[in-house]
Short mmCIF file of C-alpha atoms and ligand atoms in Angstrom, two decimals:
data_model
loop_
_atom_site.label_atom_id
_atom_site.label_comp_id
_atom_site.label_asym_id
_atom_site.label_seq_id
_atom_site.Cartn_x
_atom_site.Cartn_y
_atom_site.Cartn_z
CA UNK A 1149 8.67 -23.70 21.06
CA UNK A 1150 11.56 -26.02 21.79
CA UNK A 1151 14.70 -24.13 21.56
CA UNK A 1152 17.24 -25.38 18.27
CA UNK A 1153 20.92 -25.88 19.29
CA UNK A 1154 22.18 -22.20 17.47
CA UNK A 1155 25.14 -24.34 15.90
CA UNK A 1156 23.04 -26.62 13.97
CA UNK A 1157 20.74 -23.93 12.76
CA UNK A 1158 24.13 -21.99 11.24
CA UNK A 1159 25.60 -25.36 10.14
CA UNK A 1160 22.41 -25.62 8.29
CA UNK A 1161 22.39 -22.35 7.03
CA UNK A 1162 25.61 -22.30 5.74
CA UNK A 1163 25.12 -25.87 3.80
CA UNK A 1164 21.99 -24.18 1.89
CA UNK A 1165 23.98 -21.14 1.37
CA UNK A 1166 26.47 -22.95 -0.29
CA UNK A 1167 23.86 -25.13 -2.27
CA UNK A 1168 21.57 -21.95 -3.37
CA UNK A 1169 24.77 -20.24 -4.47
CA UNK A 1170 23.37 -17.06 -2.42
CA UNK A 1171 22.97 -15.76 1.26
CA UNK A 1172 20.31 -17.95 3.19
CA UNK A 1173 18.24 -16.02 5.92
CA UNK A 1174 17.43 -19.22 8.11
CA UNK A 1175 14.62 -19.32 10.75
CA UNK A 1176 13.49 -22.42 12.19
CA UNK A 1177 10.02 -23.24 12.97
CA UNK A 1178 8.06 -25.76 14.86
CA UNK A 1179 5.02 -25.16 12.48
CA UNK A 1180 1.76 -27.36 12.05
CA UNK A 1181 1.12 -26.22 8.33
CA UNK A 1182 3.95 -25.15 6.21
CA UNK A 1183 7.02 -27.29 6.78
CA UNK A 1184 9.01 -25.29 3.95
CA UNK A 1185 8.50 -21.68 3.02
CA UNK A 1186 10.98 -19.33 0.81
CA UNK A 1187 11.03 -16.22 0.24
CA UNK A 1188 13.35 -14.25 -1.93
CA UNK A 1189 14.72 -11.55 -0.33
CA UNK A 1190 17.13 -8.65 -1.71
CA UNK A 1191 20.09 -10.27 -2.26
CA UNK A 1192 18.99 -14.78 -1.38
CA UNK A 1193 16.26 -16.15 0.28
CA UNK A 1194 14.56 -16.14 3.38
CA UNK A 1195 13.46 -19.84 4.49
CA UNK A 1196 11.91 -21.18 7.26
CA UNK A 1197 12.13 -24.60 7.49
CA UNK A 1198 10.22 -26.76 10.33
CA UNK A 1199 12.90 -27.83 12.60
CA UNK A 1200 12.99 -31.83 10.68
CA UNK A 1201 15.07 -30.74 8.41
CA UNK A 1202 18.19 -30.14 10.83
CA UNK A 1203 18.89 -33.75 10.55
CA UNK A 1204 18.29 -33.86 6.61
CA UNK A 1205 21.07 -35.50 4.80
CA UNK A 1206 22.67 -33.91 2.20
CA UNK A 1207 20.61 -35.38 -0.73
CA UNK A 1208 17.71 -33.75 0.69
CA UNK A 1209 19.20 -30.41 1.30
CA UNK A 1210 20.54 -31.16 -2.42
CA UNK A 1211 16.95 -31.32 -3.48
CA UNK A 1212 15.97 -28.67 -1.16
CA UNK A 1213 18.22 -26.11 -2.80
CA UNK A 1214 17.20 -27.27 -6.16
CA UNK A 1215 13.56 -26.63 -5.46
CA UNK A 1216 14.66 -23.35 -4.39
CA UNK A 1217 16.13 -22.05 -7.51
CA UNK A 1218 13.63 -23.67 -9.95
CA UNK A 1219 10.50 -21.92 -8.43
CA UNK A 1220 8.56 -24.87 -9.22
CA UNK A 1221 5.10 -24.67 -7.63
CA UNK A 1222 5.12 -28.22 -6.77
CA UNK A 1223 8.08 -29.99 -4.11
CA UNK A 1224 9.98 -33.05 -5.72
CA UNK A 1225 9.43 -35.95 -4.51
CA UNK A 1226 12.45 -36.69 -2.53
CA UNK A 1227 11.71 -33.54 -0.29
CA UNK A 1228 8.16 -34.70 -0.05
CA UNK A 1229 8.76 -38.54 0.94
CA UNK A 1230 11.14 -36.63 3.53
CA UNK A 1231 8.39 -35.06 4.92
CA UNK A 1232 6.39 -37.93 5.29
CA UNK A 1233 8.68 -39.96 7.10
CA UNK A 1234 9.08 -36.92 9.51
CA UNK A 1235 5.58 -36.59 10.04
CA UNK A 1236 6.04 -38.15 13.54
CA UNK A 1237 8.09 -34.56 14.60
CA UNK A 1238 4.85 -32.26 13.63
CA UNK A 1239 3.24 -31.47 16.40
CA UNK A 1240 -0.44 -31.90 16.47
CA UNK A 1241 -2.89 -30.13 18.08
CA UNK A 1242 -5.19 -31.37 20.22
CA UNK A 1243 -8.04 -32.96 17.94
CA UNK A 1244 -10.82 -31.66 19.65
CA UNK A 1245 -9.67 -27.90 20.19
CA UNK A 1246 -8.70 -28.13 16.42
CA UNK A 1247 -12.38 -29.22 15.72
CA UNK A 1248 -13.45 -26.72 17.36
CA UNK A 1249 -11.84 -24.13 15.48
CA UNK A 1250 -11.83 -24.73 12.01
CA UNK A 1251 -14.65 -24.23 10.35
CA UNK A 1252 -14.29 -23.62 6.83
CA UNK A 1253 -17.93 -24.82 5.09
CA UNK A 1254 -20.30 -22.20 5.68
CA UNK A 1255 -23.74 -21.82 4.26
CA UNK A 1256 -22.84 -20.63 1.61
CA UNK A 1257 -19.70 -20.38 0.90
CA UNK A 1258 -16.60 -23.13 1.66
CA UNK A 1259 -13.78 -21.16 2.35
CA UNK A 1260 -11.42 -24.25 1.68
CA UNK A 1261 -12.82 -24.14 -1.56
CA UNK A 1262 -12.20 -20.57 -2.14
CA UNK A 1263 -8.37 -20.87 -0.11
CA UNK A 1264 -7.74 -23.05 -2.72
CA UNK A 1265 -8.69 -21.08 -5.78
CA UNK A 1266 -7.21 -18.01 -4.81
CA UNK A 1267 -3.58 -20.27 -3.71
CA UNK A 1268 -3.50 -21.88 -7.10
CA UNK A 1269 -4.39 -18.26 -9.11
CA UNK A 1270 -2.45 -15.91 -7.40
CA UNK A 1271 0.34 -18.18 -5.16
CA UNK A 1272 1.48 -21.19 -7.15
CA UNK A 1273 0.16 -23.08 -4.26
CA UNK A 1274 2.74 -22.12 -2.24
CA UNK A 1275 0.43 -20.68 0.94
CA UNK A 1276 -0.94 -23.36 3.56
CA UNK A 1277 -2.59 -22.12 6.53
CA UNK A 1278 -6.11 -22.66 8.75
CA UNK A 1279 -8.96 -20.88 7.25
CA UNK A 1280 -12.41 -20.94 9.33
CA UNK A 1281 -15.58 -18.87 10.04
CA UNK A 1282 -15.47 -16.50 12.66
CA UNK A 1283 -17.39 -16.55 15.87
CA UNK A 1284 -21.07 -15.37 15.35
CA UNK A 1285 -21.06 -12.03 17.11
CA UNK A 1286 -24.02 -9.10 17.00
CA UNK A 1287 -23.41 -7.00 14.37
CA UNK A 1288 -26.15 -5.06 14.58
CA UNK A 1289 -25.59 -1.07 15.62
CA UNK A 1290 -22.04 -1.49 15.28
CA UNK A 1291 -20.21 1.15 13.60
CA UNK A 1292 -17.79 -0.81 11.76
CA UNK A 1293 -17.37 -4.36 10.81
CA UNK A 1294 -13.86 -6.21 10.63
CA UNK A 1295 -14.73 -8.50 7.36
CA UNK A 1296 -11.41 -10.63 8.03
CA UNK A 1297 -8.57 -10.91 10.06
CA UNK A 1298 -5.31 -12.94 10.01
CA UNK A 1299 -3.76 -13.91 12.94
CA UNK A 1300 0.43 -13.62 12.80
CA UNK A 1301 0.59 -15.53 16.16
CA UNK A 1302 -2.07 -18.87 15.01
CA UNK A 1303 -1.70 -18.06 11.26
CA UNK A 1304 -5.36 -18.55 11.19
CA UNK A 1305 -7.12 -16.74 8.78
CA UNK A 1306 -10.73 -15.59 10.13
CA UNK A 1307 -13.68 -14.70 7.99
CA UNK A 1308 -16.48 -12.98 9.76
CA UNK A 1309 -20.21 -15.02 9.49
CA UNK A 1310 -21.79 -11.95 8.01
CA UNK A 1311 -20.37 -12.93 4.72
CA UNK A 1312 -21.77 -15.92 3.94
CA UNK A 1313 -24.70 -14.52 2.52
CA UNK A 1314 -26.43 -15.55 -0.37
CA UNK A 1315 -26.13 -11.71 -1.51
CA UNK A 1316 -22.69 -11.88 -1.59
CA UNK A 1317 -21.11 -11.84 -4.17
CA UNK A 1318 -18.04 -14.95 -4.97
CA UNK A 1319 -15.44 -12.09 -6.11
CA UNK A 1320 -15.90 -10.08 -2.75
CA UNK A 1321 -15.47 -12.88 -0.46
CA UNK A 1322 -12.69 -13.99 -2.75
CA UNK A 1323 -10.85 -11.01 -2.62
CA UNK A 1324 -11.27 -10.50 1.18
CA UNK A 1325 -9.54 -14.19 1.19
CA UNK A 1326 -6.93 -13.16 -1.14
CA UNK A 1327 -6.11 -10.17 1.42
CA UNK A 1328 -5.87 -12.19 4.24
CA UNK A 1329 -3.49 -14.62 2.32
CA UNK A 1330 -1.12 -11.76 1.42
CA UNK A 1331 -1.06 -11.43 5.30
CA UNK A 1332 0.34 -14.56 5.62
CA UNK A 1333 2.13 -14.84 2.91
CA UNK A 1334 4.08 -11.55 3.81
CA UNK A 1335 4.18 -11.88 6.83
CA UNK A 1336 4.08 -8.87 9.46
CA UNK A 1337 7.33 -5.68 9.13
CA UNK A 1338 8.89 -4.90 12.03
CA UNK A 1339 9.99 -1.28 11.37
CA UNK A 1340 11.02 0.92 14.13
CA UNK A 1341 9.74 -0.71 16.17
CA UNK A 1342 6.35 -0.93 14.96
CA UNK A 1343 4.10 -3.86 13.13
CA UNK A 1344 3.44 -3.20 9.61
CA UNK A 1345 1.17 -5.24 8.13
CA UNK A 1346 -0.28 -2.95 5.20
CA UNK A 1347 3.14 -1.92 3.92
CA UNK A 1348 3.70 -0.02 0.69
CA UNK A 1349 4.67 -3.99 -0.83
CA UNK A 1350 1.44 -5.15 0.48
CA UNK A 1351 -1.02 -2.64 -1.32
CA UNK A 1352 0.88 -2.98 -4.38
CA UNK A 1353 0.30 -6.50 -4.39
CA UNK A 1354 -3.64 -5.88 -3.43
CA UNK A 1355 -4.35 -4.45 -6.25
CA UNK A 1356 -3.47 -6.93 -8.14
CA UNK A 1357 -6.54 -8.62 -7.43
CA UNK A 1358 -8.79 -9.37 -11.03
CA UNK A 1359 -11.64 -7.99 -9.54
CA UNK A 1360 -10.11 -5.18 -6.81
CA UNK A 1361 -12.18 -1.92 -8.10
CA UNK A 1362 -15.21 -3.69 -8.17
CA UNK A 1363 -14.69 -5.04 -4.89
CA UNK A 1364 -14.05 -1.82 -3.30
CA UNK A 1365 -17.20 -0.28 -4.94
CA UNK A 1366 -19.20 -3.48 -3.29
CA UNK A 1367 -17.39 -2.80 0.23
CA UNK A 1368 -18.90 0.67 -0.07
CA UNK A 1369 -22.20 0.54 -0.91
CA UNK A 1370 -23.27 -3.19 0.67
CA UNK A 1371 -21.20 -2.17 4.46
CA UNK A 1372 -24.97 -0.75 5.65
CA UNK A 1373 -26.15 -4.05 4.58
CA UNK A 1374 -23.35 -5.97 6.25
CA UNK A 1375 -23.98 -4.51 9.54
CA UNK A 1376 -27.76 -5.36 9.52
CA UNK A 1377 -29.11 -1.87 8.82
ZN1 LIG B 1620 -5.16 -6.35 6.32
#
């Protein structure tokens, strides 16, 4: 990542601190996805912002820190026509390494389908990240079986083939989406000095999940089946 001259960032900072009314935790990204993510956080808001808006002018950040406050699930306009006209500054991936890696329509199941779902009932449709199909590996003999990952470095959410199976059922492979979002959407805790993904805030959140007993019952009694046995 291109470093961002550190007085801009603050100059930033401070202008959305002053707009929000509250203290502004400011990171700068170069993302491919998400040019605008908030979070509150104990006392403001965390935001990461994709390094465009460093030469907004004020009647964007205006908007900005109006969009902020209303927890709308949709951006206004202005900050979305902004966006547009920046698209030039997101950097794109290669197009054929990005073919190669996202593959979202399985047999089965379209995990685009189901990202969406689960980012409309549970996120406001606030979350924006890759989703795709694992690699096919043997699962055969194996002991265990990692049904999903998220990546914190690619923000790529992998599902693992053996789930799109016409046995499955839509609220397991739902709720292993939903789990993977959370990952994403809460990004990994640094604390002494260790990554905490599954944090006390994360399982509470979990479990929120309509179906989240029955899908631990499935886990339980289908895993054999999973892993080809
Ligand atoms: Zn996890």
């Amino acid at each position: 990542m291109e470093k961002f001259n550190r007085k801009n960032v603050s100059h930033l900072q401070q202008n959305l601190s002053r707009l929000v009314k509250k203290p502004v935790h400011l990171t700068i990204t170069d993302n491919t996805h998400s040019m605008i993510h908030i979070r509150p956080s104990n006392s403001g808001y965390k935001m990461r912002l994709h390094h465009m808006f460093l030469e907004a002018n004020t009647g964007v950040l205006r908007s900005l820190a109006r969009f902020v406050k209303s927890r709308n699930r949709k951006a206004p306009s202005v900050l979305r026509s902004f966006v547009a006209n920046n698209s030039d500054k997101i950097k794109r991936s290669p197009r054929k390494s990005r073919q190669a890696i996202v593959r979202s329509k399985g047999r089965f199941f379209d995990l685009h389908d189901l990202f969406h779902q689960v980012n409309s009932e549970y996120f406001e449709n606030q979350l924006d990240c890759p989703i795709t199909w694992g690699a096919n590996r043997r699962v055969r003999n194996q002991i265990s079986i990692k049904l999903a990952s998220y990546s914190d470095r690619t923000k790529t959410i992998r599902v693992h083939p053996a789930l799109d199976k016409s046995y499955v059922p839509k609220y397991v492979i739902m709720g292993i989406v939903y789990h993977e979002m959370l990952h994403h959407h809460l990004g990994v805790v640094h604390r002494n000095g260790r990554k905490m993904a599954h944090t006390r805030r994360f399982r509470q959140l979990e479990a929120r999940y309509r179906h989240y007993h029955r899908l631990q019952e499935w886990k339980e009694k289908n895993l054999h089946r999973l892993l080809g046995r």
